Short mmCIF file of C-alpha atoms and ligand atoms in Angstrom, two decimals:
data_model
loop_
_atom_site.label_atom_id
_atom_site.label_comp_id
_atom_site.label_asym_id
_atom_site.label_seq_id
_atom_site.Cartn_x
_atom_site.Cartn_y
_atom_site.Cartn_z
CA MET A 7 19.04 16.09 -9.80
CA PRO A 8 17.42 14.61 -12.73
CA SER A 9 13.87 16.03 -13.50
CA LEU A 10 10.64 13.97 -13.41
CA GLU A 11 10.49 14.04 -17.04
CA SER A 12 13.91 12.69 -17.42
CA LEU A 13 13.12 9.92 -14.82
CA LEU A 14 10.03 9.12 -16.56
CA GLU A 15 11.92 8.77 -19.92
CA GLN A 16 13.93 5.87 -18.12
CA LEU A 17 10.66 3.94 -16.93
CA ASP A 18 9.59 1.10 -19.13
CA THR A 19 5.55 1.35 -18.58
CA ARG A 20 5.39 -2.31 -19.95
CA ARG A 21 7.08 -3.57 -16.88
CA LEU A 22 5.21 -1.76 -14.20
CA PRO A 23 4.84 -3.81 -10.78
CA ARG A 24 1.05 -4.92 -10.61
CA HIS A 25 0.75 -4.24 -6.93
CA VAL A 26 2.54 -1.73 -4.99
CA GLY A 27 2.51 -1.61 -1.35
CA ILE A 28 3.67 1.24 0.62
CA ILE A 29 4.63 1.46 4.43
CA MET A 30 4.25 5.33 4.85
CA ASP A 31 6.69 6.16 7.77
CA GLY A 32 8.16 9.25 9.16
CA ASN A 33 5.37 11.59 9.41
CA GLY A 34 6.09 12.07 12.93
CA ARG A 35 9.71 12.88 12.50
CA TRP A 36 9.00 15.11 9.62
CA ALA A 37 6.83 17.38 11.84
CA GLU A 38 9.08 17.15 15.04
CA SER A 39 12.21 18.27 12.94
CA ARG A 40 10.18 21.42 12.15
CA GLY A 41 9.05 22.08 15.61
CA PHE A 42 5.31 21.06 14.66
CA ALA A 43 2.87 18.52 16.34
CA ARG A 44 3.00 15.11 14.88
CA ILE A 45 -0.47 15.42 13.44
CA VAL A 46 1.07 18.19 11.19
CA GLY A 47 3.28 15.35 9.66
CA HIS A 48 0.30 13.11 9.17
CA ARG A 49 -1.56 15.69 7.47
CA GLU A 50 1.14 16.44 5.11
CA GLY A 51 1.44 12.74 4.74
CA SER A 52 -1.91 12.51 3.37
CA ARG A 53 -1.04 14.84 0.46
CA SER A 54 1.74 12.55 -0.36
CA VAL A 55 -1.18 9.72 -0.40
CA ARG A 56 -3.02 11.86 -2.78
CA ALA A 57 -0.05 12.68 -5.07
CA VAL A 58 1.08 8.93 -5.14
CA THR A 59 -2.49 7.68 -5.81
CA ARG A 60 -2.92 10.05 -8.65
CA PHE A 61 0.27 9.23 -10.29
CA SER A 62 -0.12 5.47 -9.79
CA ARG A 63 -3.39 5.79 -11.62
CA LYS A 64 -1.83 7.88 -14.28
CA LEU A 65 1.05 5.38 -15.02
CA GLY A 66 -1.35 2.41 -14.90
CA ILE A 67 -0.37 0.44 -11.92
CA GLN A 68 -3.23 -1.91 -11.08
CA ALA A 69 -2.99 -2.05 -7.36
CA LEU A 70 -1.82 0.13 -4.74
CA THR A 71 -1.98 -0.78 -1.09
CA LEU A 72 -1.30 1.92 1.60
CA TYR A 73 -0.24 1.11 5.15
CA ALA A 74 -2.21 3.87 7.01
CA PHE A 75 -2.91 2.33 10.38
CA SER A 76 -1.52 -0.62 11.80
CA SER A 77 -3.04 -2.89 14.56
CA GLN A 78 -0.28 -1.60 16.81
CA ASN A 79 -0.99 2.19 16.05
CA TRP A 80 -4.07 1.95 18.70
CA GLN A 81 -1.51 2.12 21.46
CA ARG A 82 -0.27 5.65 20.49
CA PRO A 83 -1.58 8.59 22.47
CA ALA A 84 -5.29 9.01 22.25
CA GLU A 85 -4.81 12.59 20.77
CA GLU A 86 -2.78 11.34 18.03
CA VAL A 87 -5.29 8.58 17.31
CA ALA A 88 -8.03 11.03 17.18
CA GLY A 89 -6.24 13.21 14.79
CA LEU A 90 -5.53 10.09 12.31
CA MET A 91 -9.08 8.99 12.56
CA ALA A 92 -10.11 12.90 11.73
CA LEU A 93 -7.66 13.06 8.92
CA LEU A 94 -8.89 9.54 7.45
CA ARG A 95 -12.46 10.71 7.25
CA GLU A 96 -11.55 14.14 6.01
CA TYR A 97 -9.65 12.08 3.17
CA LEU A 98 -12.63 9.65 2.58
CA VAL A 99 -14.95 12.60 2.01
CA SER A 100 -12.63 14.91 -0.07
CA GLU A 101 -11.48 12.08 -2.23
CA ARG A 102 -14.70 10.84 -3.39
CA ASP A 103 -14.88 12.74 -6.55
CA GLU A 104 -11.47 11.95 -7.38
CA ILE A 105 -11.61 8.34 -6.72
CA MET A 106 -14.91 8.01 -8.68
CA ASP A 107 -13.79 10.25 -11.57
CA ASN A 108 -10.69 8.07 -12.14
CA GLY A 109 -12.10 4.81 -12.13
CA ILE A 110 -10.66 3.80 -8.92
CA ARG A 111 -12.04 0.80 -6.41
CA LEU A 112 -11.49 1.71 -2.87
CA ASN A 113 -10.90 -1.30 -0.71
CA ALA A 114 -9.86 -1.77 2.82
CA LEU A 115 -7.91 -4.50 4.63
CA GLY A 116 -7.82 -4.99 8.34
CA ASP A 117 -9.91 -5.11 11.57
CA LEU A 118 -12.32 -2.49 10.16
CA ASP A 119 -14.64 -3.18 13.14
CA LYS A 120 -12.35 -1.43 15.44
CA LEU A 121 -12.69 1.81 13.36
CA PRO A 122 -14.93 4.72 14.75
CA ARG A 123 -18.23 5.10 13.03
CA MET A 124 -16.99 8.49 11.90
CA VAL A 125 -14.42 6.58 9.60
CA ARG A 126 -16.38 3.23 9.12
CA GLU A 127 -19.28 5.19 7.56
CA PRO A 128 -17.57 7.08 4.81
CA LEU A 129 -15.35 4.08 4.08
CA ASP A 130 -18.19 1.76 3.52
CA ALA A 131 -20.11 4.29 1.48
CA LEU A 132 -17.15 5.01 -0.96
CA MET A 133 -16.19 1.20 -1.01
CA GLY A 134 -19.71 0.46 -2.14
CA GLU A 135 -20.02 3.27 -4.43
CA SER A 136 -16.93 2.44 -6.06
CA ARG A 137 -17.24 -1.34 -6.35
CA ASN A 138 -17.72 -1.63 -10.05
CA ASN A 139 -14.65 0.61 -10.92
CA THR A 140 -12.03 -1.24 -12.67
CA ASP A 141 -8.96 1.01 -13.35
CA MET A 142 -7.05 0.80 -10.24
CA VAL A 143 -7.70 -0.80 -6.80
CA LEU A 144 -6.60 1.36 -4.02
CA SER A 145 -6.44 -0.48 -0.65
CA LEU A 146 -6.12 1.08 2.77
CA ALA A 147 -4.56 -1.06 5.46
CA LEU A 148 -6.40 0.27 8.63
CA SER A 149 -6.17 -1.47 12.04
CA TYR A 150 -4.14 -3.96 10.09
CA GLY A 151 -1.58 -6.47 10.86
CA GLY A 152 -0.29 -9.43 8.69
CA ARG A 153 -0.19 -11.82 11.47
CA ASP A 154 -3.81 -11.04 12.31
CA GLU A 155 -4.76 -11.63 8.67
CA ILE A 156 -3.00 -15.02 8.68
CA LEU A 157 -4.87 -15.93 11.86
CA ARG A 158 -8.19 -15.01 10.58
CA ALA A 159 -7.51 -16.79 7.45
CA CYS A 160 -6.97 -19.89 9.34
CA ARG A 161 -9.99 -19.51 11.52
CA ALA A 162 -12.02 -18.99 8.62
CA MET A 163 -10.90 -22.16 6.82
CA ILE A 164 -11.42 -24.11 9.85
CA ALA A 165 -15.00 -22.79 10.21
CA ASP A 166 -15.53 -23.41 6.69
CA GLY A 167 -14.60 -27.17 7.27
CA VAL A 168 -11.86 -27.10 4.73
CA SER A 169 -9.95 -30.56 5.08
CA PRO A 170 -6.02 -30.33 5.84
CA ASP A 171 -5.59 -32.03 2.36
CA ALA A 172 -7.43 -29.11 0.48
CA VAL A 173 -5.32 -26.35 2.19
CA SER A 174 -3.22 -24.95 -0.67
CA GLU A 175 -1.35 -21.79 -1.19
CA GLU A 176 -4.10 -20.71 -3.86
CA LEU A 177 -6.78 -21.76 -1.40
CA PHE A 178 -5.27 -19.80 1.50
CA SER A 179 -4.73 -16.68 -0.63
CA GLN A 180 -8.32 -16.72 -1.02
CA TYR A 181 -9.03 -16.37 2.54
CA LEU A 182 -6.61 -13.23 3.01
CA PHE A 183 -7.85 -9.69 2.64
CA THR A 184 -6.08 -9.13 -0.50
CA ALA A 185 -8.13 -12.17 -2.20
CA GLY A 186 -8.51 -11.44 -5.86
CA LEU A 187 -5.74 -8.63 -6.07
CA PRO A 188 -2.73 -8.79 -8.25
CA PRO A 189 0.29 -10.36 -6.63
CA LEU A 190 2.46 -8.00 -4.48
CA ASP A 191 5.41 -7.03 -6.71
CA LEU A 192 6.98 -3.95 -4.84
CA VAL A 193 7.13 -2.85 -1.57
CA ILE A 194 8.29 0.59 -0.60
CA ARG A 195 9.26 1.57 3.09
CA THR A 196 10.06 5.49 3.57
CA SER A 197 12.08 7.11 6.44
CA GLY A 198 15.08 4.72 6.41
CA GLU A 199 13.75 2.17 8.58
CA LEU A 200 14.60 -1.55 7.40
CA ARG A 201 11.48 -3.37 8.42
CA ILE A 202 8.34 -5.02 7.13
CA SER A 203 6.47 -4.29 10.42
CA ASN A 204 3.71 -6.79 10.18
CA PHE A 205 2.79 -5.52 6.55
CA MET A 206 1.47 -8.20 4.30
CA LEU A 207 3.75 -10.86 5.56
CA TRP A 208 1.93 -13.69 3.17
CA GLN A 209 2.06 -11.56 0.25
CA ASN A 210 5.82 -10.26 0.54
CA ALA A 211 7.14 -13.76 -0.18
CA TYR A 212 8.39 -12.50 -3.73
CA ALA A 213 7.91 -8.85 -3.50
CA GLU A 214 10.86 -6.60 -4.38
CA LEU A 215 11.78 -4.39 -1.31
CA HIS A 216 12.78 -0.85 -1.85
CA PHE A 217 13.84 1.19 1.15
CA THR A 218 14.26 4.85 0.99
CA ASP A 219 15.54 7.61 3.59
CA ILE A 220 12.98 10.08 2.37
CA LEU A 221 10.28 10.83 5.00
CA TRP A 222 6.58 10.03 3.91
CA PRO A 223 5.47 13.72 3.59
CA ASP A 224 8.38 14.28 1.18
CA PHE A 225 7.80 11.64 -0.96
CA ARG A 226 6.04 12.77 -4.10
CA GLU A 227 6.41 11.63 -7.77
CA GLU A 228 10.02 11.81 -8.34
CA ALA A 229 10.54 9.32 -5.39
CA PHE A 230 8.04 7.14 -6.58
CA VAL A 231 9.47 6.79 -10.09
CA ARG A 232 12.96 6.10 -8.41
CA ALA A 233 11.26 3.20 -6.67
CA LEU A 234 9.69 1.83 -9.94
CA LEU A 235 13.14 2.25 -11.74
CA ASP A 236 14.77 0.49 -8.76
CA PHE A 237 12.11 -2.32 -9.33
CA GLN A 238 12.84 -2.64 -13.02
CA SER A 239 16.56 -2.78 -12.35
CA ARG A 240 15.96 -6.02 -10.25
CA GLU A 241 16.07 -9.57 -11.78
CA ARG A 242 12.90 -11.22 -10.39
CA ARG A 243 14.03 -15.02 -10.49
CA CYS A 244 11.34 -16.31 -7.91
CA GLY A 245 13.42 -19.52 -7.68
CA LYS A 246 14.64 -19.88 -11.20
CA THR A 247 18.05 -19.36 -12.65
CA SER A 248 19.04 -16.55 -14.82
CA SER A 249 19.33 -18.61 -18.08
CA GLN A 250 15.92 -20.02 -17.61
CA LEU A 251 14.52 -16.34 -17.39
CA ARG A 252 16.38 -15.42 -20.51
CA GLN A 253 15.01 -18.35 -22.17
CA GLU A 254 11.44 -17.68 -21.09
CA ALA A 255 11.88 -14.04 -22.53
CA GLU A 256 13.09 -15.23 -25.88
CA THR A 257 10.09 -17.49 -26.29
CA ALA A 258 7.70 -15.16 -24.96
C1 FPP B 12 3.78 6.41 10.19
O1 FPP B 12 4.72 7.45 10.63
C2 FPP B 12 2.51 6.73 9.75
C3 FPP B 12 1.45 6.45 10.26
C4 FPP B 12 1.20 5.77 11.67
C5 FPP B 12 0.17 7.10 9.69
C6 FPP B 12 -0.09 7.08 8.16
C7 FPP B 12 -0.96 8.12 7.94
C8 FPP B 12 -1.22 9.02 6.80
C9 FPP B 12 0.13 9.09 5.76
C10 FPP B 12 -1.94 10.05 6.83
C11 FPP B 12 -3.39 9.49 6.73
C12 FPP B 12 -3.79 8.47 5.71
C13 FPP B 12 -4.35 8.52 4.56
C14 FPP B 12 -4.76 7.33 3.85
C15 FPP B 12 -5.23 9.78 4.30
P1 FPP B 12 5.09 7.83 11.90
O2 FPP B 12 4.23 8.69 12.69
O3 FPP B 12 5.26 6.77 12.75
O4 FPP B 12 6.39 8.52 11.82
P2 FPP B 12 7.58 8.58 12.97
O5 FPP B 12 8.13 7.17 12.79
O6 FPP B 12 8.66 9.58 12.13
O7 FPP B 12 7.20 8.96 14.18
#
């Protein structure tokens, strides 16, 4: 197995994705396969959150968006939901210094009004405190659903009286939770599932997708660099031809 150092040598830090989204999956299976309660997998998964966030910041990735709790996750057993909310609170409290010391702006996407006060309060506090940080944006998708995000944008545009002729992709993007963030370049999903699961449906239009069998609690720096190398191996044509891209690169 190549070491982290040798993987990093292969990475072109001038061609990093601007915005990486991660569907963090497999915490439950990680725990169950070891005979532990599912929450143990979520706790270990929050260590991967720390590791990947810190490493993204170190590499210079501008935006990282983590799918931490979907709108469908409310249907899980009450005990698991309560455990996840407690972990989120713990994370928001314990990561405050790391986020502030590293110039990270904390952001959240989703139906935040559904979150319990024990999460909402430290979330609002840290988002407020970090709002002027500019080195990286860390977005937590919480009580988030991509279809719900699109419907909210439609409702808000109608409420604003936007005329049908004025509706453009640019304007629509400004009504999404991700307004102002760089375009989503790479989406990673762990645990071998090959689905998008309602994650950033609009933003996924031109994202590269990286699927790995690694379960989220085992996803650390090496696995992340492999995903970045996979991204760098792709030709991102966005509808153009390969020769057009070569010409653009030559004249750049
Ligand atoms: C999916 O795994 C994961 C989740 C529903 C929660 C993700 C939460 C964390 C990584 C920890 C807390 C987050 C932060 C930001 C500190 P799963 O439970 O569906 O796994 P399974 O498919 O193996 O059951």
